[in-house]
Amino acid sequence: MTDFHGVFPYLVSPVDADGTVRRDVLARLCDDLIASGVHGLTPLGSTGEFAYLNNAQRLAVVETTIAAAKGRVPVVAGVASTSTSDAMTQAKAYQKLGAAGILAILEAYFPLSDAQVESYFRSLADAVDIPVVIYTNPQFQRSDLSLDCIQRLSAHPRIQYIKDASTNTGRLLSIMNRCGDSIRVFSASAHIPAAVMLIGGVGWMAGPACIIPRQSVALYELCKEARWDEVLKLQRKLWRINEAFARYNLAACIKAALISQGYQVGDPVPPQKALTADERKAVEAVLAEVG
């Protein structure tokens, strides 16, 4: 359960207007994703709207995901904070609930130096006894991880993976060259997963896998079998999902798509807005084309 690989959908967080987590909806989604063959589940990633939830809601989302997984696949729970102590508290709580790993996210208000960024991730990893996936997304994070910082963190015994959403596949190759086997790379939806798998990635953690799980698993299996002609054909088809979602708010897109598939996950958490009727039709049209 600590050898993370394959397709890890970034789960949505179904929340009512009054803030109540729709545990039954989330549990059903988790069960169906596992039945579709995914290799793990990641609550409280970007698609999970972690930045818009309070700690009680976050705990409910993680608890529900772990209970639904029933040990069938690893659950790697997102931990995010501007405060090191708060991040450590979250990580300890999720490990106690049964999380198999932690997705470590740094939020920042003031800019941070490399040393401060490194200290945050190192302290979080020191707080738990389970593997840590460090997450970097320079599009949304005020303080990013430099290559030097990643290389130093890769020496930590529990920092074993990285998910990089920089859109720069060359950066992923630099991480692999610098860190070798001490850290393994997951693709984000911002990257083309087939390309990341070709250069040595171990899988991807991404929101779109929530709505196309079987196709995502099929793509991963083709990559593992090095059937690259078939990989590229399927990847070209699936990339249309990413192109569509790049035009709108990610959580709103995934939630709209899931609602069209029969999961009453609700609207994105305010101040985000749900898609308009025309936007929903555009997303549904792409889903229909992908099959």
Backbone as numpy.savetxt, mean C-alpha at the origin, in Angstrom:
# Nx Ny Nz CAx CAy CAz Cx Cy Cz
5.12 -16.35 7.08 4.30 -15.13 7.08 5.16 -13.87 7.08
6.47 -14.01 7.24 7.32 -12.83 7.24 8.11 -12.70 5.95
7.89 -13.59 4.99 8.49 -13.46 3.67 7.46 -12.80 2.77
7.52 -11.49 2.71 6.51 -10.75 1.97 6.86 -10.71 0.49
5.89 -11.04 -0.33 6.07 -11.01 -1.78 4.69 -11.02 -2.43
4.66 -10.63 -3.69 3.42 -10.73 -4.44 2.57 -9.48 -4.36
1.27 -9.67 -4.45 0.31 -8.57 -4.55 -0.31 -8.29 -3.18
-0.09 -7.07 -2.70 -0.66 -6.60 -1.43 -1.58 -5.42 -1.74
-2.89 -5.64 -1.85 -3.78 -4.51 -2.09 -3.73 -3.50 -0.94
-3.64 -2.23 -1.30 -3.84 -1.16 -0.33 -5.34 -1.03 -0.11
-5.79 -1.43 1.07 -7.22 -1.47 1.34 -7.80 -0.07 1.53
-9.05 0.08 1.11 -9.79 1.30 1.46 -10.23 1.20 2.92
-10.60 2.34 3.47 -11.15 2.39 4.82 -12.62 2.81 4.71
-13.54 1.86 4.77 -14.97 2.22 4.67 -15.43 2.91 5.95
-15.82 4.16 5.82 -16.20 4.94 7.00 -17.54 5.63 6.75
-18.46 5.50 7.71 -19.75 6.20 7.63 -19.57 7.70 7.81
-20.61 8.44 7.51 -20.58 9.90 7.67 -20.33 10.31 9.12
-20.75 9.45 10.06 -20.53 9.77 11.47 -19.17 9.29 11.98
-18.36 8.72 11.09 -17.02 8.29 11.46 -16.88 6.84 11.84
-17.99 6.10 11.85 -17.95 4.69 12.20 -17.35 3.87 11.05
-16.39 3.01 11.37 -15.80 2.13 10.37 -16.79 1.02 10.04
-17.04 0.81 8.78 -17.95 -0.26 8.33 -17.19 -1.59 8.33
-17.12 -2.19 9.49 -16.30 -3.38 9.67 -16.78 -4.54 8.77
-18.10 -4.69 8.63 -18.62 -5.81 7.84 -18.23 -5.68 6.37
-18.26 -4.47 5.86 -17.89 -4.24 4.46 -16.40 -4.52 4.26
-15.57 -4.02 5.17 -14.13 -4.24 5.07 -13.79 -5.72 5.19
-14.44 -6.42 6.11 -14.18 -7.85 6.30 -14.54 -8.64 5.04
-15.67 -8.30 4.42 -16.08 -8.98 3.19 -15.08 -8.72 2.07
-14.63 -7.47 1.96 -13.64 -7.15 0.93 -12.35 -7.95 1.15
-11.88 -8.00 2.39 -10.67 -8.77 2.70 -10.84 -10.24 2.32
-11.96 -10.81 2.69 -12.21 -12.22 2.40 -12.21 -12.48 0.89
-12.85 -11.60 0.14 -12.92 -11.78 -1.31 -11.55 -11.58 -1.96
-10.76 -10.64 -1.46 -9.42 -10.43 -2.00 -8.53 -11.66 -1.77
-8.65 -12.24 -0.59 -7.88 -13.45 -0.29 -8.32 -14.59 -1.19
-9.63 -14.71 -1.40 -10.14 -15.75 -2.30 -9.66 -15.54 -3.73
-9.34 -14.30 -4.08 -8.85 -13.98 -5.42 -7.37 -14.28 -5.59
-6.71 -14.64 -4.48 -5.32 -15.07 -4.58 -4.26 -14.07 -4.18
-4.66 -12.92 -3.59 -3.65 -11.95 -3.21 -2.74 -12.55 -2.13
-1.56 -11.98 -2.02 -0.53 -12.56 -1.15 -0.44 -11.89 0.22
-1.16 -10.79 0.39 -1.16 -10.08 1.65 -2.14 -8.92 1.58
-2.34 -8.26 2.72 -3.26 -7.13 2.80 -2.56 -5.97 3.51
-2.79 -4.77 3.01 -2.18 -3.59 3.62 -3.25 -2.55 3.95
-3.71 -2.54 5.20 -4.60 -1.45 5.63 -3.79 -0.20 5.95
-4.43 0.95 5.79 -3.85 2.25 6.15 -2.68 2.64 5.28
-2.74 2.27 4.00 -1.85 2.87 3.02 -2.49 4.14 2.50
-1.97 4.65 1.39 -2.53 5.89 0.83 -3.99 5.72 0.47
-4.34 4.59 -0.15 -5.73 4.33 -0.52 -6.61 4.20 0.71
-6.01 3.84 1.83 -6.74 3.71 3.09 -6.97 5.03 3.80
-6.53 6.14 3.18 -6.80 7.48 3.72 -6.27 7.65 5.14
-5.10 7.10 5.41 -4.57 7.14 6.77 -4.48 8.57 7.31
-4.21 9.52 6.42 -4.03 10.91 6.87 -5.33 11.56 7.34
-6.48 10.92 7.04 -7.78 11.51 7.34 -8.49 10.80 8.50
-7.86 9.81 9.08 -8.49 9.02 10.14 -7.88 9.33 11.49
-8.70 9.21 12.55 -8.13 9.34 13.89 -7.61 7.98 14.35
-6.96 7.96 15.50 -6.32 6.73 15.95 -7.32 5.61 16.22
-8.50 5.95 16.72 -9.51 4.92 16.99 -9.98 4.28 15.68
-10.17 5.10 14.66 -10.57 4.57 13.35 -9.47 3.70 12.76
-8.24 4.16 12.86 -7.11 3.38 12.34 -7.04 2.02 13.02
-7.20 2.03 14.35 -7.14 0.78 15.10 -8.26 -0.15 14.66
-9.45 0.38 14.44 -10.58 -0.44 14.01 -10.33 -1.05 12.63
-9.74 -0.28 11.73 -9.43 -0.79 10.39 -8.42 -1.92 10.46
-7.36 -1.74 11.23 -6.34 -2.78 11.34 -6.89 -4.02 12.03
-7.61 -3.82 13.12 -8.20 -4.94 13.86 -9.14 -5.76 12.97
-9.97 -5.08 12.20 -10.91 -5.76 11.31 -10.18 -6.54 10.22
-9.14 -5.95 9.68 -8.37 -6.61 8.62 -7.69 -7.88 9.13
-7.08 -7.77 10.28 -6.40 -8.93 10.86 -7.39 -10.04 11.19
-8.53 -9.67 11.76 -9.55 -10.67 12.09 -10.08 -11.34 10.83
-10.27 -10.58 9.76 -10.78 -11.14 8.51 -9.76 -12.03 7.84
-8.48 -11.67 7.93 -7.43 -12.47 7.28 -7.31 -13.86 7.90
-7.54 -13.96 9.19 -7.50 -15.25 9.90 -6.20 -16.01 9.65
-5.12 -15.27 9.52 -3.82 -15.91 9.35 -3.55 -16.47 7.97
-4.48 -16.28 7.04 -4.30 -16.86 5.70 -3.24 -16.12 4.89
-3.16 -14.83 5.08 -2.14 -14.01 4.42 -1.62 -13.02 5.44
-0.40 -12.52 5.27 0.12 -11.52 6.20 -0.58 -10.18 6.04
-0.77 -9.51 7.16 -1.31 -8.15 7.16 -0.18 -7.20 7.55
0.13 -6.28 6.66 1.16 -5.27 6.90 0.45 -3.94 7.11
0.41 -3.50 8.35 -0.40 -2.35 8.73 0.38 -1.05 8.61
-0.28 -0.03 8.06 0.36 1.26 7.90 0.44 2.03 9.21
1.60 2.58 9.47 1.83 3.44 10.64 2.33 4.78 10.12
1.65 5.86 10.48 2.02 7.18 10.01 1.83 8.20 11.11
2.79 9.10 11.24 2.67 10.16 12.23 3.73 11.22 11.97
3.50 12.41 12.50 4.55 13.42 12.53 5.41 13.23 13.77
4.94 12.42 14.70 5.62 12.22 15.99 6.21 10.82 16.07
7.47 10.73 16.44 8.12 9.43 16.59 7.44 8.60 17.67
7.14 9.21 18.80 6.53 8.45 19.91 5.16 7.92 19.52
4.37 8.72 18.80 3.05 8.26 18.38 3.17 7.11 17.38
4.12 7.21 16.46 4.34 6.13 15.50 4.73 4.84 16.21
5.58 4.95 17.21 5.98 3.76 17.96 4.78 3.15 18.69
3.93 3.99 19.25 2.73 3.50 19.95 1.81 2.77 18.99
1.59 3.34 17.80 0.77 2.68 16.79 1.36 1.32 16.40
2.64 1.30 16.13 3.29 0.07 15.69 3.17 -1.05 16.73
3.39 -0.69 17.98 3.27 -1.68 19.05 1.84 -2.21 19.15
0.87 -1.31 19.01 -0.53 -1.73 19.09 -0.91 -2.67 17.96
-0.43 -2.40 16.76 -0.76 -3.24 15.60 -0.07 -4.59 15.69
1.16 -4.61 16.21 1.82 -5.89 16.43 1.04 -6.71 17.45
0.56 -6.07 18.51 -0.20 -6.78 19.54 -1.49 -7.36 18.98
-2.09 -6.67 18.00 -3.31 -7.17 17.36 -3.04 -8.37 16.46
-1.79 -8.52 16.02 -1.45 -9.65 15.17 -0.92 -9.29 13.81
-0.57 -8.02 13.59 0.00 -7.64 12.30 1.31 -8.39 12.07
1.50 -8.84 10.82 2.73 -9.57 10.47 3.86 -8.62 10.13
3.52 -7.37 9.83 4.53 -6.39 9.48 3.95 -4.99 9.60
4.85 -4.02 9.49 4.48 -2.60 9.59 4.92 -1.89 8.32
4.02 -1.10 7.75 4.36 -0.19 6.66 4.62 1.17 7.30
5.87 1.61 7.31 6.26 2.79 8.05 6.24 4.02 7.15
5.41 5.00 7.54 5.21 6.22 6.77 5.57 7.41 7.65
6.33 8.34 7.09 6.68 9.55 7.82 5.85 10.72 7.32
5.09 11.31 8.23 4.44 12.58 7.92 5.31 13.69 8.50
5.31 14.84 7.85 6.15 15.94 8.34 5.46 17.27 8.08
5.57 18.15 9.05 5.08 19.53 8.88 6.27 20.44 8.60
7.27 20.40 9.48 8.51 21.12 9.24 9.48 20.21 8.47
10.32 20.77 7.64 11.32 19.95 6.95 12.24 19.26 7.96
12.69 18.06 7.59 13.56 17.28 8.46 14.87 16.96 7.74
15.92 16.88 8.50 17.22 16.49 7.95 17.26 14.98 7.74
18.24 14.51 6.99 18.42 13.07 6.80 18.52 12.34 8.14
19.27 12.92 9.06 19.46 12.27 10.36 18.15 12.14 11.11
17.28 13.15 11.01 15.99 13.10 11.70 15.06 12.09 11.04
15.07 12.04 9.72 14.27 11.04 9.00 14.72 9.64 9.38
16.02 9.44 9.37 16.56 8.12 9.71 16.19 7.74 11.14
16.26 8.69 12.05 15.93 8.42 13.45 14.48 7.97 13.61
13.57 8.60 12.86 12.15 8.23 12.93 11.96 6.76 12.55
12.49 6.36 11.39 12.29 4.99 10.92 13.03 3.98 11.81
14.20 4.36 12.27 14.97 3.44 13.11 14.25 3.22 14.45
13.72 4.29 15.01 13.00 4.17 16.29 11.75 3.32 16.14
11.04 3.49 15.02 9.83 2.71 14.78 10.17 1.22 14.66
11.26 0.93 13.93 11.67 -0.47 13.77 12.16 -1.07 15.08
12.76 -0.23 15.93 13.22 -0.71 17.24 12.05 -1.06 18.16
10.88 -0.47 17.88 9.73 -0.62 18.77 8.99 -1.94 18.58
9.27 -2.67 17.50 8.53 -3.89 17.19 9.48 -5.06 16.94
8.89 -6.25 16.86 9.66 -7.46 16.59 9.25 -8.10 15.27
8.62 -7.31 14.38 8.15 -7.81 13.09 8.77 -6.99 11.97
8.78 -7.52 10.75 9.43 -6.79 9.65 8.77 -5.45 9.38
9.59 -4.52 8.92 9.14 -3.17 8.59 9.39 -2.90 7.11
8.36 -2.36 6.48 8.45 -1.88 5.10 8.50 -0.36 5.17
9.59 0.24 4.74 9.63 1.70 4.74 8.99 2.20 3.44
8.24 3.27 3.57 7.45 3.79 2.45 7.90 5.21 2.13
8.21 5.45 0.90 8.59 6.78 0.48 7.75 7.23 -0.71
7.18 8.44 -0.59 6.35 8.98 -1.65 6.58 10.48 -1.74
7.59 10.89 -2.52 7.96 12.31 -2.55 6.89 13.23 -3.10
5.87 12.68 -3.78 4.79 13.52 -4.27 3.96 14.11 -3.14
3.89 13.41 -2.01 3.01 13.82 -0.92 3.74 14.08 0.39
4.96 13.62 0.51 5.66 13.74 1.78 6.61 14.93 1.76
6.61 15.68 2.82 7.46 16.87 2.91 8.94 16.49 3.05
9.19 15.36 3.70 10.56 14.88 3.89 10.69 13.49 3.31
11.59 13.34 2.35 11.77 12.06 1.67 13.01 11.35 2.21
13.15 10.09 1.80 14.34 9.32 2.17 15.36 9.40 1.04
16.55 9.84 1.36 17.63 9.84 0.37 18.17 8.43 0.19
18.90 8.22 -0.90 19.51 6.90 -1.13 20.48 6.55 -0.01
21.23 7.52 0.47 22.17 7.25 1.57 21.42 6.82 2.83
20.30 7.48 3.09 19.50 7.15 4.27 18.92 5.75 4.15
18.39 5.42 2.98 17.84 4.08 2.75 18.91 3.02 2.94
20.11 3.28 2.44 21.19 2.30 2.56 21.55 2.07 4.03
21.60 3.13 4.81 21.90 2.96 6.24 20.78 2.21 6.96
19.53 2.55 6.64 18.40 1.88 7.28 18.32 0.41 6.92
18.79 0.06 5.73 18.72 -1.34 5.29 19.57 -2.27 6.16
20.48 -1.70 6.94 21.30 -2.52 7.84 20.53 -2.90 9.11
19.39 -2.25 9.36 18.59 -2.59 10.54 17.96 -3.97 10.33
18.03 -4.84 11.32 17.56 -6.22 11.11 16.07 -6.34 10.79
15.25 -5.36 11.17 13.82 -5.47 10.90 13.36 -4.63 9.70
14.20 -3.74 9.23 13.86 -2.98 8.03 14.29 -3.81 6.82
13.33 -4.57 6.30 13.64 -5.58 5.30 13.07 -5.28 3.92
12.20 -4.28 3.83 11.53 -3.98 2.56 11.38 -2.47 2.40
11.19 -2.06 1.16 10.85 -0.68 0.87 9.80 -0.64 -0.22
8.84 0.23 -0.04 7.90 0.55 -1.12 8.16 1.99 -1.51
8.59 2.18 -2.74 8.95 3.49 -3.22 7.94 3.92 -4.27
7.32 5.10 -4.07 6.32 5.60 -5.00 6.81 6.86 -5.71
8.10 6.90 -5.99 8.70 8.08 -6.60 8.36 8.21 -8.08
7.89 7.17 -8.71 7.69 7.03 -10.16 9.01 6.88 -10.91
10.12 6.89 -10.19 11.45 6.81 -10.79 11.98 5.39 -10.66
11.83 4.59 -11.71 12.27 3.19 -11.64 13.78 3.10 -11.53
14.49 4.09 -12.08 15.94 4.12 -11.92 16.35 4.22 -10.46
15.56 4.94 -9.68 15.84 5.04 -8.24 15.71 3.67 -7.58
14.73 2.88 -8.02 14.58 1.53 -7.47 15.82 0.69 -7.76
16.34 0.81 -8.97 17.54 0.05 -9.34 18.73 0.52 -8.51
18.81 1.81 -8.24 19.89 2.32 -7.38 19.78 1.75 -5.97
18.55 1.66 -5.46 18.35 1.07 -4.13 18.81 -0.39 -4.13
18.42 -1.13 -5.15 18.83 -2.54 -5.24 20.34 -2.67 -5.33
20.97 -1.83 -6.14 22.43 -1.90 -6.30 23.15 -1.56 -5.01
22.66 -0.58 -4.29 23.30 -0.15 -3.06 23.08 -1.12 -1.90
21.86 -1.64 -1.80 21.48 -2.41 -0.61 21.56 -3.91 -0.79
21.61 -4.37 -2.04 21.67 -5.81 -2.28 20.49 -6.54 -1.68
20.79 -7.66 -1.02 19.73 -8.50 -0.46 19.23 -8.00 0.90
19.82 -6.93 1.41 19.43 -6.49 2.75 18.09 -5.76 2.76
17.61 -5.35 1.59 16.28 -4.76 1.52 15.66 -5.13 0.18
14.38 -5.51 0.21 13.69 -5.93 -1.01 12.65 -4.88 -1.38
12.42 -4.76 -2.68 11.66 -3.63 -3.20 10.26 -4.06 -3.66
9.27 -3.33 -3.15 7.90 -3.44 -3.66 7.63 -2.25 -4.57
6.95 -2.52 -5.65 6.51 -1.45 -6.53 5.29 -0.77 -5.93
5.08 0.49 -6.32 3.85 1.20 -6.03 3.03 1.30 -7.31
1.79 1.74 -7.19 0.98 1.89 -8.40 1.54 2.98 -9.31
2.37 3.87 -8.75 2.99 4.91 -9.57 3.99 4.33 -10.56
4.54 3.18 -10.25 5.48 2.50 -11.15 4.72 1.50 -12.02
5.38 1.03 -13.04 4.83 -0.07 -13.83 5.32 -1.36 -13.17
4.43 -2.11 -12.52 4.86 -3.30 -11.76 5.69 -4.29 -12.57
5.34 -4.50 -13.84 6.10 -5.46 -14.65 7.56 -5.04 -14.76
7.80 -3.75 -14.91 9.17 -3.26 -15.02 9.93 -3.46 -13.71
9.24 -3.22 -12.60 9.87 -3.39 -11.29 10.19 -4.87 -11.05
9.29 -5.75 -11.43 9.55 -7.19 -11.30 10.72 -7.61 -12.17
10.83 -7.05 -13.35 11.92 -7.40 -14.27 13.28 -7.07 -13.68
13.38 -5.94 -12.95 14.69 -5.55 -12.42 14.96 -6.13 -11.04
14.01 -6.92 -10.50 14.29 -7.61 -9.25 13.34 -7.31 -8.11
12.21 -6.65 -8.36 11.23 -6.40 -7.31 10.57 -7.67 -6.84
9.96 -7.62 -5.65 9.32 -8.82 -5.09 7.81 -8.77 -5.18
7.26 -7.66 -5.70 5.81 -7.56 -5.82 5.39 -6.11 -5.80
4.11 -5.87 -5.50 3.66 -4.49 -5.40 2.56 -4.34 -4.37
2.57 -3.16 -3.77 1.53 -2.74 -2.82 0.82 -1.58 -3.48
-0.46 -1.74 -3.80 -1.12 -0.73 -4.61 -2.63 -0.77 -4.45
-3.24 0.41 -4.50 -4.69 0.52 -4.40 -5.45 -0.18 -5.50
-5.03 -0.05 -6.77 -5.79 -0.69 -7.85 -5.96 -2.20 -7.68
-5.06 -2.85 -6.94 -5.20 -4.29 -6.73 -6.47 -4.63 -5.96
-7.07 -3.64 -5.28 -8.35 -3.87 -4.60 -9.46 -4.19 -5.58
-9.40 -3.61 -6.77 -10.50 -3.74 -7.72 -10.18 -4.68 -8.88
-8.90 -4.99 -9.08 -8.52 -5.98 -10.10 -7.58 -7.02 -9.49
-8.01 -7.68 -8.41 -7.10 -8.59 -7.72 -6.68 -9.80 -8.56
-7.64 -10.42 -9.25 -7.28 -11.62 -10.02 -6.33 -11.28 -11.15
-6.57 -10.16 -11.82 -5.69 -9.76 -12.90 -4.30 -9.40 -12.36
-4.26 -8.79 -11.20 -2.98 -8.44 -10.58 -2.18 -9.69 -10.21
-2.86 -10.66 -9.63 -2.20 -11.92 -9.28 -1.71 -12.64 -10.54
-2.52 -12.63 -11.59 -2.11 -13.25 -12.85 -0.86 -12.59 -13.41
-0.79 -11.26 -13.30 0.39 -10.53 -13.78 1.62 -10.93 -12.97
1.46 -11.01 -11.66 2.58 -11.41 -10.81 3.08 -12.81 -11.16
2.16 -13.74 -11.34 2.55 -15.12 -11.64 3.26 -15.21 -12.99
2.81 -14.44 -13.96 3.49 -14.41 -15.26 4.91 -13.85 -15.11
5.06 -12.82 -14.27 6.40 -12.26 -14.03 7.32 -13.31 -13.39
6.80 -14.04 -12.41 7.63 -15.05 -11.73 8.04 -16.16 -12.69
7.20 -16.42 -13.69 7.52 -17.46 -14.68 8.31 -16.90 -15.86
8.64 -15.60 -15.79 9.43 -14.93 -16.84 8.81 -15.07 -18.22
7.49 -15.02 -18.26 6.78 -15.09 -19.55 6.52 -13.65 -20.00
7.60 -12.98 -20.39 7.59 -11.54 -20.54 6.70 -11.04 -21.67
6.57 -11.79 -22.73 5.66 -11.35 -23.80 4.23 -11.27 -23.29
3.82 -12.29 -22.51 2.47 -12.29 -21.94 2.33 -11.24 -20.84
3.43 -11.04 -20.09 3.44 -10.00 -19.05 3.15 -8.64 -19.66
3.86 -8.31 -20.73 3.70 -6.99 -21.33 2.31 -6.79 -21.92
1.77 -7.85 -22.48 0.41 -7.75 -23.04 -0.60 -7.45 -21.93
-0.50 -8.17 -20.82 -1.43 -7.95 -19.72 -1.16 -6.61 -19.04
0.13 -6.25 -18.88 0.45 -4.99 -18.22 -0.09 -3.79 -18.99
0.03 -3.83 -20.31 -0.51 -2.74 -21.13 -2.02 -2.57 -20.89
-2.70 -3.69 -20.77 -4.15 -3.65 -20.54 -4.46 -3.08 -19.16
-3.76 -3.56 -18.15 -4.05 -3.13 -16.79 -3.61 -1.70 -16.51
-2.63 -1.22 -17.26 -2.13 0.13 -17.02 -3.20 1.19 -17.26
-4.22 0.84 -17.99 -5.30 1.79 -18.25 -6.01 2.16 -16.95
-6.03 1.24 -15.99 -6.59 1.55 -14.67 -5.78 2.67 -14.02
-4.45 2.53 -14.04 -3.59 3.53 -13.44 -3.74 4.88 -14.13
-3.85 4.85 -15.44 -4.00 6.10 -16.19 -5.30 6.81 -15.80
-6.36 6.04 -15.65 -7.64 6.64 -15.27 -7.57 7.24 -13.88
-6.95 6.51 -12.96 -6.92 6.95 -11.58 -6.00 8.15 -11.38
-5.03 8.31 -12.27 -4.11 9.45 -12.15 -4.84 10.78 -12.36
-6.02 10.72 -12.95 -6.76 11.95 -13.23 -7.59 12.41 -12.04
-7.81 11.53 -11.06 -8.71 11.86 -9.96 -8.06 11.52 -8.62
-8.75 11.87 -7.54 -8.33 11.47 -6.20 -8.32 9.95 -6.10
-7.21 9.40 -5.61 -7.04 7.94 -5.62 -8.09 7.22 -4.78
-8.29 7.66 -3.53 -9.25 6.99 -2.66 -10.66 7.09 -3.23
-10.99 8.25 -3.79 -12.32 8.42 -4.39 -12.52 7.47 -5.55
-11.48 7.27 -6.36 -11.57 6.36 -7.50 -11.75 4.91 -7.06
-10.93 4.49 -6.13 -11.01 3.10 -5.67 -12.36 2.84 -5.01
-12.81 3.78 -4.20 -14.10 3.60 -3.53 -15.24 3.57 -4.54
-15.19 4.45 -5.54 -16.24 4.45 -6.56 -16.25 3.13 -7.33
-15.06 2.63 -7.65 -14.96 1.36 -8.37 -15.49 0.21 -7.52
-15.16 0.21 -6.23 -15.63 -0.86 -5.35 -17.15 -0.81 -5.17
-17.70 0.39 -5.09 -19.15 0.52 -4.99 -19.81 -0.08 -6.24
-19.22 0.16 -7.40 -19.77 -0.40 -8.64 -19.68 -1.92 -8.66
-18.76 -2.47 -7.85 -18.60 -3.92 -7.75 -19.42 -4.51 -6.60
-20.19 -3.67 -5.91 -21.09 -4.18 -4.88 -20.60 -4.04 -3.45
-19.53 -3.29 -3.23 -19.02 -3.08 -1.87 -19.40 -1.66 -1.42
-20.21 -1.57 -0.41 -20.69 -0.27 0.04 -19.67 0.38 0.98
-18.59 0.85 0.38 -17.47 1.39 1.15 -17.65 2.87 1.50
-18.67 3.51 0.94 -18.93 4.90 1.25 -18.03 5.86 0.50
-18.19 7.13 0.81 -17.42 8.19 0.16 -16.06 8.36 0.83
-15.14 9.02 0.15 -13.88 9.36 0.81 -14.13 10.30 1.99
-13.20 10.28 2.94 -13.35 11.08 4.15 -13.16 12.56 3.81
-14.09 13.44 4.25 -13.96 14.88 4.00 -12.65 15.42 4.61
-12.06 16.44 3.99 -12.64 17.28 2.94 -12.51 16.74 1.52
-12.07 15.50 1.38 -12.07 14.91 0.04 -13.51 14.80 -0.45
-13.67 14.72 -1.76 -14.99 14.62 -2.37 -15.12 13.33 -3.16
-16.34 12.81 -3.20 -16.62 11.65 -4.04 -16.56 12.07 -5.50
-16.37 11.11 -6.38 -16.37 11.40 -7.81 -17.75 11.88 -8.25
-17.77 12.70 -9.29 -19.04 13.11 -9.89 -19.62 11.93 -10.67
-20.85 12.07 -11.10 -21.48 11.00 -11.88 -20.70 10.72 -13.15
-20.25 11.76 -13.82 -19.49 11.57 -15.06 -18.14 10.91 -14.78
-17.51 11.29 -13.69 -16.22 10.67 -13.33 -16.40 9.20 -12.99
-17.49 8.88 -12.28 -17.77 7.47 -11.95 -17.97 6.66 -13.22
-18.68 7.23 -14.18 -18.91 6.52 -15.44 -17.59 6.27 -16.17
-16.68 7.23 -16.11 -15.38 7.06 -16.77 -14.59 5.93 -16.13
-14.61 5.88 -14.79 -13.91 4.80 -14.08 -14.55 3.45 -14.37
-15.86 3.41 -14.35 -16.58 2.15 -14.61 -16.34 1.67 -16.04
-16.19 2.59 -16.97 -15.93 2.21 -18.37 -14.56 1.56 -18.50
-13.58 2.11 -17.81 -12.24 1.51 -17.86 -12.25 0.13 -17.21
-12.96 0.01 -16.09 -13.07 -1.30 -15.42 -13.70 -2.34 -16.35
-14.73 -1.93 -17.05 -15.41 -2.85 -17.97 -14.47 -3.29 -19.10
-13.64 -2.37 -19.57 -12.71 -2.71 -20.65 -11.63 -3.67 -20.16
-11.17 -3.46 -18.92 -10.14 -4.33 -18.36 -10.71 -5.71 -18.04
-12.01 -5.74 -17.71 -12.66 -7.04 -17.44 -12.49 -7.49 -16.02
